[in-house]
Amino acid sequence: MLSVRHLLGIESLPPDDILAILDLAERHVELGRRGAPAPGGLEGRSLVTMFFEPSTRTRASFELAGQRLGAHVLNMSMTSSSLKKGESLIDTALTLNAMRPDLLVVRHPASGAVNLLAQKVDCAVINAGDGRHEHPTQALLDALTIRRRKGRLQRLTVAICGDIAHSRVARSNILLLGKLDNRIRLVGPRTLIPAGIETLGVEVTDDMARGLEDADVVMMLRLQRERMDGGFIPSEREYYHRFGLDAAKLARARPDAIVMHPGPMNRGVEIDGTLADDINRSVIQEQVEMGVAVRMAVLELLARGRSRGAGGGDD
Ligand code: NCD
């Protein structure tokens, strides 16, 4: 069981909960790889997903995770729902709440929207990404990938590169890796690094060579143009030249450094396509596999914390 009733962010998640999720996820990876029968655990429970922003892998991953555990899964298509007719987020949530689901997975373009929603419903709420704020299951799946590849989740040097300013993935990863005592370097153009971020205990540089020096993990981020309202970068070509990861830039990192990307990728903008596909360096596909296992663990642990059919919990 977890100490929290909802998974809203890494900020409010104690290290013991992080490790409990990763340990259970590890078991799901092994079962999955052996092709063992689905472990159950959520039979008779219902899971609703509400995505107010486009998503491919995160949504599919939650859906598959719920199904493997035997839950009933309902994907609300928020583009065709009554939101189009002007219903507010809260009214939609209250309507859903009356149907008594056990678990609700929400993605929303506004930072803080998922926290607000969690205060209005009885079920356990999981944040699948809210604006630039947090994306906790992405950080957890990244942590599992790193721990499996590096054999530990401490005392690692992790370079997080690119569009930090618009990235909830970066924020959740900084918080998680920071809680577990790692050295974090943020690398990107000054226009894409939020002012004052050093207070989170990270180092900042706009020089890829310096940022990647002796890194154990190189995490690339997508240039999130849909969240940009001005000229943050001169041109994609110049951006790739200075900040795009290719074999030459990666040579500054440790020889056994792994390359990560949460997807979706802009090949030739933040990362060279050949490097992204290089199975000796890139763990991008493994991240996707870990995503299902981590989400299974999160769903299971949150459901265990709820007594059947009740609000449960005190968070
Ligand atoms: C990320 C997201 O939506 O925040 N993608 C994901 O969940 N795999 C990162 C991104 O969109 O660039």
Tab-separated table of C-alpha atoms and ligand atoms in Angstrom:
chain	number	residue	atom	x	y	z
A	1	MET	CA	0.000	0.000	0.000
A	2	LEU	CA	1.095	3.594	-0.544
A	3	SER	CA	1.004	6.406	1.974
A	4	VAL	CA	-0.894	8.614	-0.499
A	5	ARG	CA	-4.432	8.200	-1.746
A	6	HIS	CA	-3.821	9.745	-5.185
A	7	LEU	CA	-0.774	9.912	-7.412
A	8	LEU	CA	-0.725	13.607	-8.247
A	9	GLY	CA	3.002	14.201	-8.463
A	10	ILE	CA	6.425	13.093	-7.324
A	11	GLU	CA	6.678	16.109	-5.037
A	12	SER	CA	4.181	14.594	-2.587
A	13	LEU	CA	5.449	11.001	-2.932
A	14	PRO	CA	7.829	9.761	-0.209
A	15	PRO	CA	10.901	7.744	-1.275
A	16	ASP	CA	9.452	4.579	0.333
A	17	ASP	CA	6.412	4.818	-1.929
A	18	ILE	CA	8.646	5.345	-4.966
A	19	LEU	CA	10.602	2.200	-4.136
A	20	ALA	CA	7.446	0.177	-3.402
A	21	ILE	CA	6.107	1.068	-6.856
A	22	LEU	CA	9.393	0.201	-8.580
A	23	ASP	CA	9.707	-3.132	-6.755
A	24	LEU	CA	6.201	-4.235	-7.670
A	25	ALA	CA	6.690	-3.014	-11.249
A	26	GLU	CA	9.831	-5.117	-11.462
A	27	ARG	CA	7.748	-8.206	-10.724
A	28	HIS	CA	5.285	-7.240	-13.468
A	29	VAL	CA	8.168	-6.874	-15.945
A	30	GLU	CA	9.378	-10.388	-15.179
A	31	LEU	CA	5.888	-11.889	-15.449
A	32	GLY	CA	5.278	-10.019	-18.689
A	33	ARG	CA	8.555	-11.154	-20.217
A	34	ARG	CA	7.853	-14.780	-19.324
A	35	GLY	CA	4.472	-14.457	-20.982
A	36	ALA	CA	2.905	-15.526	-17.684
A	37	PRO	CA	-0.866	-15.151	-17.375
A	38	ALA	CA	-2.055	-11.706	-16.352
A	39	PRO	CA	-1.740	-11.406	-12.587
A	40	GLY	CA	-5.227	-10.009	-11.903
A	41	GLY	CA	-5.526	-7.826	-8.843
A	42	LEU	CA	-8.128	-5.393	-10.154
A	43	GLU	CA	-10.965	-7.790	-10.949
A	44	GLY	CA	-14.312	-6.118	-10.489
A	45	ARG	CA	-12.686	-2.686	-10.306
A	46	SER	CA	-13.234	0.038	-12.863
A	47	LEU	CA	-10.711	2.410	-14.350
A	48	VAL	CA	-11.694	5.524	-16.289
A	49	THR	CA	-9.236	7.518	-18.384
A	50	MET	CA	-9.907	11.161	-19.266
A	51	PHE	CA	-7.398	12.755	-21.641
A	52	PHE	CA	-7.952	16.427	-22.413
A	53	GLU	CA	-4.740	16.489	-24.471
A	54	PRO	CA	-3.617	14.156	-27.232
A	55	SER	CA	-1.658	11.098	-26.149
A	56	THR	CA	-0.605	7.850	-27.726
A	57	ARG	CA	1.725	5.906	-25.475
A	58	THR	CA	0.607	7.110	-22.060
A	59	ARG	CA	-3.031	6.427	-22.707
A	60	ALA	CA	-2.434	3.038	-24.333
A	61	SER	CA	-0.083	2.142	-21.504
A	62	PHE	CA	-2.642	2.883	-18.767
A	63	GLU	CA	-5.339	1.065	-20.699
A	64	LEU	CA	-3.218	-2.032	-21.145
A	65	ALA	CA	-2.068	-1.913	-17.525
A	66	GLY	CA	-5.676	-1.833	-16.309
A	67	GLN	CA	-6.714	-4.652	-18.624
A	68	ARG	CA	-3.812	-6.883	-17.613
A	69	LEU	CA	-4.924	-6.531	-14.017
A	70	GLY	CA	-8.482	-7.474	-14.923
A	71	ALA	CA	-10.119	-4.055	-14.447
A	72	HIS	CA	-12.977	-2.739	-16.556
A	73	VAL	CA	-11.445	0.107	-18.546
A	74	LEU	CA	-13.425	2.994	-19.970
A	75	ASN	CA	-11.690	5.605	-22.116
A	76	MET	CA	-13.628	8.837	-22.144
A	77	SER	CA	-13.051	10.636	-25.392
A	78	MET	CA	-12.856	14.176	-24.116
A	79	THR	CA	-12.945	15.786	-27.527
A	80	SER	CA	-16.337	14.337	-28.357
A	81	SER	CA	-17.753	14.623	-24.852
A	82	SER	CA	-19.948	17.282	-23.345
A	83	LEU	CA	-16.862	19.441	-22.821
A	84	LYS	CA	-17.454	20.529	-26.373
A	85	LYS	CA	-20.861	21.595	-25.208
A	86	GLY	CA	-19.281	23.796	-22.548
A	87	GLU	CA	-19.420	21.569	-19.468
A	88	SER	CA	-16.744	22.474	-16.936
A	89	LEU	CA	-13.993	20.126	-15.835
A	90	ILE	CA	-15.508	19.892	-12.379
A	91	ASP	CA	-19.017	19.107	-13.631
A	92	THR	CA	-17.616	16.364	-15.833
A	93	ALA	CA	-15.715	14.980	-12.856
A	94	LEU	CA	-18.777	15.030	-10.617
A	95	THR	CA	-20.840	13.240	-13.246
A	96	LEU	CA	-18.180	10.567	-13.530
A	97	ASN	CA	-17.866	10.337	-9.783
A	98	ALA	CA	-21.547	9.475	-9.513
A	99	MET	CA	-20.795	6.352	-11.585
A	100	ARG	CA	-18.398	5.273	-8.806
A	101	PRO	CA	-15.251	4.294	-10.656
A	102	ASP	CA	-12.339	3.059	-8.522
A	103	LEU	CA	-9.518	4.735	-10.416
A	104	LEU	CA	-9.413	7.836	-12.590
A	105	VAL	CA	-6.475	8.672	-14.868
A	106	VAL	CA	-6.431	12.299	-16.033
A	107	ARG	CA	-4.318	14.344	-18.438
A	108	HIS	CA	-5.053	18.061	-18.739
A	109	PRO	CA	-3.318	21.068	-20.351
A	110	ALA	CA	-3.622	23.224	-17.215
A	111	SER	CA	-1.070	22.825	-14.421
A	112	GLY	CA	-2.919	22.009	-11.203
A	113	ALA	CA	-6.155	20.877	-12.882
A	114	VAL	CA	-5.672	17.253	-11.800
A	115	ASN	CA	-5.082	18.242	-8.145
A	116	LEU	CA	-8.257	20.289	-8.212
A	117	LEU	CA	-10.214	17.409	-9.656
A	118	ALA	CA	-8.866	15.007	-7.041
A	119	GLN	CA	-10.462	17.138	-4.328
A	120	LYS	CA	-13.899	16.672	-5.876
A	121	VAL	CA	-14.106	12.916	-6.422
A	122	ASP	CA	-14.089	9.799	-4.239
A	123	CYS	CA	-11.928	7.587	-6.442
A	124	ALA	CA	-8.136	7.429	-6.559
A	125	VAL	CA	-6.820	9.936	-9.115
A	126	ILE	CA	-3.655	9.486	-11.150
A	127	ASN	CA	-2.055	12.431	-12.891
A	128	ALA	CA	-1.098	11.457	-16.444
A	129	GLY	CA	0.397	14.908	-17.095
A	130	ASP	CA	-0.923	18.361	-16.162
A	131	GLY	CA	0.425	21.302	-18.150
A	132	ARG	CA	4.063	21.980	-17.275
A	133	HIS	CA	3.604	20.731	-13.740
A	134	GLU	CA	4.093	16.967	-13.278
A	135	HIS	CA	3.932	13.609	-15.037
A	136	PRO	CA	4.682	11.219	-12.175
A	137	THR	CA	4.295	7.864	-13.941
A	138	GLN	CA	6.772	8.985	-16.619
A	139	ALA	CA	9.386	9.741	-13.952
A	140	LEU	CA	8.673	6.394	-12.275
A	141	LEU	CA	9.079	4.455	-15.517
A	142	ASP	CA	12.269	6.375	-16.255
A	143	ALA	CA	13.542	5.502	-12.771
A	144	LEU	CA	12.775	1.821	-13.283
A	145	THR	CA	14.584	1.837	-16.636
A	146	ILE	CA	17.618	3.527	-15.073
A	147	ARG	CA	17.701	1.212	-12.054
A	148	ARG	CA	17.559	-1.899	-14.238
A	149	ARG	CA	20.315	-0.629	-16.553
A	150	LYS	CA	22.614	0.906	-13.945
A	151	GLY	CA	21.912	-1.448	-11.052
A	152	ARG	CA	21.177	1.480	-8.737
A	153	LEU	CA	19.226	4.698	-8.473
A	154	GLN	CA	21.682	6.741	-6.420
A	155	ARG	CA	24.919	8.586	-6.987
A	156	LEU	CA	24.317	8.777	-10.733
A	157	THR	CA	25.000	11.796	-12.924
A	158	VAL	CA	21.930	12.441	-15.037
A	159	ALA	CA	21.887	15.058	-17.811
A	160	ILE	CA	18.378	16.242	-18.722
A	161	CYS	CA	18.604	18.114	-22.009
A	162	GLY	CA	16.466	20.399	-24.137
A	163	ASP	CA	13.142	22.076	-23.517
A	164	ILE	CA	13.107	22.010	-19.721
A	165	ALA	CA	10.827	25.037	-19.437
A	166	HIS	CA	7.768	23.372	-20.951
A	167	SER	CA	8.415	19.881	-19.649
A	168	ARG	CA	6.443	18.194	-16.887
A	169	VAL	CA	8.613	15.142	-17.554
A	170	ALA	CA	11.722	17.125	-16.584
A	171	ARG	CA	10.093	18.461	-13.432
A	172	SER	CA	8.952	15.051	-12.195
A	173	ASN	CA	12.332	13.518	-13.015
A	174	ILE	CA	14.237	16.282	-11.217
A	175	LEU	CA	12.095	15.736	-8.120
A	176	LEU	CA	12.394	11.942	-8.183
A	177	LEU	CA	16.114	11.720	-8.903
A	178	GLY	CA	16.765	14.473	-6.371
A	179	LYS	CA	14.933	12.578	-3.610
A	180	LEU	CA	17.189	9.605	-4.233
A	181	ASP	CA	20.459	11.506	-4.098
A	182	ASN	CA	21.633	11.854	-7.682
A	183	ARG	CA	23.519	14.613	-9.436
A	184	ILE	CA	21.316	16.355	-11.984
A	185	ARG	CA	22.484	18.631	-14.795
A	186	LEU	CA	20.047	20.584	-16.917
A	187	VAL	CA	21.338	21.396	-20.374
A	188	GLY	CA	19.620	23.650	-22.892
A	189	PRO	CA	19.343	27.178	-24.267
A	190	ARG	CA	18.762	29.777	-21.526
A	191	THR	CA	15.379	30.588	-23.090
A	192	LEU	CA	14.221	27.028	-22.362
A	193	ILE	CA	15.440	26.769	-18.771
A	194	PRO	CA	13.174	28.316	-16.123
A	195	ALA	CA	14.785	31.055	-14.033
A	196	GLY	CA	15.590	29.990	-10.472
A	197	ILE	CA	15.449	26.252	-11.180
A	198	GLU	CA	18.791	25.882	-9.340
A	199	THR	CA	16.806	26.006	-6.099
A	200	LEU	CA	15.764	22.422	-6.864
A	201	GLY	CA	19.390	21.408	-6.361
A	202	VAL	CA	20.354	21.043	-10.031
A	203	GLU	CA	23.306	22.359	-12.054
A	204	VAL	CA	22.512	24.338	-15.210
A	205	THR	CA	24.525	24.846	-18.389
A	206	ASP	CA	23.918	25.809	-22.027
A	207	ASP	CA	26.947	23.853	-23.185
A	208	MET	CA	26.209	20.237	-24.210
A	209	ALA	CA	29.860	19.169	-23.947
A	210	ARG	CA	30.065	20.330	-20.337
A	211	GLY	CA	26.623	19.077	-19.437
A	212	LEU	CA	27.239	15.581	-20.754
A	213	GLU	CA	30.744	15.196	-19.275
A	214	ASP	CA	30.866	11.820	-17.492
A	215	ALA	CA	27.080	11.474	-17.413
A	216	ASP	CA	25.653	8.011	-16.649
A	217	VAL	CA	22.290	8.882	-18.157
A	218	VAL	CA	21.422	11.305	-20.964
A	219	MET	CA	17.741	12.146	-21.049
A	220	MET	CA	16.563	14.057	-24.110
A	221	LEU	CA	13.325	16.055	-24.189
A	222	ARG	CA	11.025	16.969	-27.024
A	223	LEU	CA	10.916	20.566	-28.178
A	224	GLN	CA	7.322	21.316	-27.126
A	225	ARG	CA	6.371	23.795	-29.788
A	226	GLU	CA	2.669	23.556	-28.950
A	227	ARG	CA	3.455	25.198	-25.575
A	228	MET	CA	5.630	27.976	-27.048
A	229	ASP	CA	4.111	31.339	-27.820
A	230	GLY	CA	7.194	33.125	-29.077
A	231	GLY	CA	10.665	32.710	-30.551
A	232	PHE	CA	12.372	30.470	-28.021
A	233	ILE	CA	14.878	29.099	-30.528
A	234	PRO	CA	16.435	30.714	-33.618
A	235	SER	CA	15.814	27.727	-35.933
A	236	GLU	CA	15.505	23.954	-35.662
A	237	ARG	CA	18.677	23.546	-37.654
A	238	GLU	CA	20.682	25.653	-35.284
A	239	TYR	CA	19.039	23.989	-32.302
A	240	TYR	CA	20.047	20.554	-33.594
A	241	HIS	CA	23.570	21.768	-34.190
A	242	ARG	CA	23.990	22.982	-30.599
A	243	PHE	CA	21.670	20.770	-28.577
A	244	GLY	CA	20.668	17.801	-30.736
A	245	LEU	CA	22.140	14.552	-29.392
A	246	ASP	CA	24.311	12.624	-31.826
A	247	ALA	CA	27.178	10.151	-31.405
A	248	ALA	CA	29.807	12.930	-31.310
A	249	LYS	CA	28.127	14.792	-28.438
A	250	LEU	CA	27.382	11.536	-26.615
A	251	ALA	CA	31.103	10.719	-26.649
A	252	ARG	CA	31.507	13.211	-23.761
A	253	ALA	CA	29.348	11.041	-21.521
A	254	ARG	CA	30.534	7.833	-19.863
A	255	PRO	CA	31.158	5.002	-22.364
A	256	ASP	CA	28.274	3.026	-20.834
A	257	ALA	CA	25.879	5.998	-20.663
A	258	ILE	CA	22.310	5.263	-21.688
A	259	VAL	CA	20.172	7.505	-23.897
A	260	MET	CA	16.544	8.139	-22.972
A	261	HIS	CA	13.581	10.018	-24.467
A	262	PRO	CA	9.974	10.012	-23.222
A	263	GLY	CA	8.574	10.252	-26.742
A	264	PRO	CA	7.181	11.386	-29.026
A	265	MET	CA	10.537	12.143	-30.660
A	266	ASN	CA	11.437	14.826	-33.177
A	267	ARG	CA	14.183	13.015	-35.060
A	268	GLY	CA	16.783	15.412	-36.377
A	269	VAL	CA	15.659	18.148	-33.960
A	270	GLU	CA	16.564	17.010	-30.433
A	271	ILE	CA	18.065	13.634	-31.327
A	272	ASP	CA	19.739	11.925	-34.248
A	273	GLY	CA	17.472	9.182	-35.617
A	274	THR	CA	20.241	6.582	-35.923
A	275	LEU	CA	21.311	7.085	-32.315
A	276	ALA	CA	17.702	6.837	-31.124
A	277	ASP	CA	17.491	3.411	-32.790
A	278	ASP	CA	20.894	2.179	-31.589
A	279	ILE	CA	20.036	-0.629	-29.175
A	280	ASN	CA	23.512	-0.476	-27.650
A	281	ARG	CA	22.924	3.045	-26.340
A	282	SER	CA	19.245	3.899	-26.548
A	283	VAL	CA	16.721	2.495	-24.038
A	284	ILE	CA	13.770	4.322	-25.554
A	285	GLN	CA	11.792	1.172	-26.370
A	286	GLU	CA	12.537	-0.260	-22.950
A	287	GLN	CA	11.055	2.893	-21.399
A	288	VAL	CA	7.793	2.091	-23.169
A	289	GLU	CA	7.840	-1.484	-21.820
A	290	MET	CA	8.569	-0.220	-18.294
A	291	GLY	CA	5.646	2.182	-18.644
A	292	VAL	CA	3.076	-0.605	-18.622
A	293	ALA	CA	4.695	-2.346	-15.633
A	294	VAL	CA	4.955	0.865	-13.590
A	295	ARG	CA	1.344	1.791	-14.313
A	296	MET	CA	0.199	-1.691	-13.295
A	297	ALA	CA	2.038	-1.253	-9.999
A	298	VAL	CA	0.565	2.219	-9.407
A	299	LEU	CA	-2.992	1.093	-10.177
A	300	GLU	CA	-2.662	-1.972	-7.982
A	301	LEU	CA	-1.156	-0.169	-5.001
A	302	LEU	CA	-3.677	2.672	-5.120
A	303	ALA	CA	-6.577	0.217	-5.460
A	304	ARG	CA	-5.303	-1.771	-2.463
A	305	GLY	CA	-5.477	1.400	-0.409
A	306	ARG	CA	-9.199	1.720	-1.081
A	307	SER	CA	-11.835	-0.388	0.538
A	308	ARG	CA	-14.184	-1.679	-2.167
A	309	GLY	CA	-16.880	0.823	-3.117
A	310	ALA	CA	-15.791	3.393	-0.506
A	311	GLY	CA	-13.976	6.692	-0.616
A	312	GLY	CA	-11.245	5.431	1.717
A	313	GLY	CA	-8.011	7.157	2.663
A	314	ASP	CA	-7.381	10.514	4.277
A	315	ASP	CA	-5.157	12.393	1.860
B	1	NCD	C1	5.460	13.537	-22.621
B	1	NCD	C2	4.296	14.362	-22.163
B	1	NCD	O1	3.177	14.235	-22.663
B	1	NCD	O2	4.510	15.144	-21.256
B	1	NCD	N1	5.135	12.425	-23.375
B	1	NCD	C3	4.758	11.280	-22.770
B	1	NCD	O3	3.963	11.254	-21.871
B	1	NCD	N2	5.334	10.158	-23.206
B	1	NCD	C4	6.522	14.352	-23.233
B	1	NCD	C5	6.198	15.120	-24.479
B	1	NCD	O4	5.038	15.289	-24.850
B	1	NCD	O5	7.159	15.586	-25.094
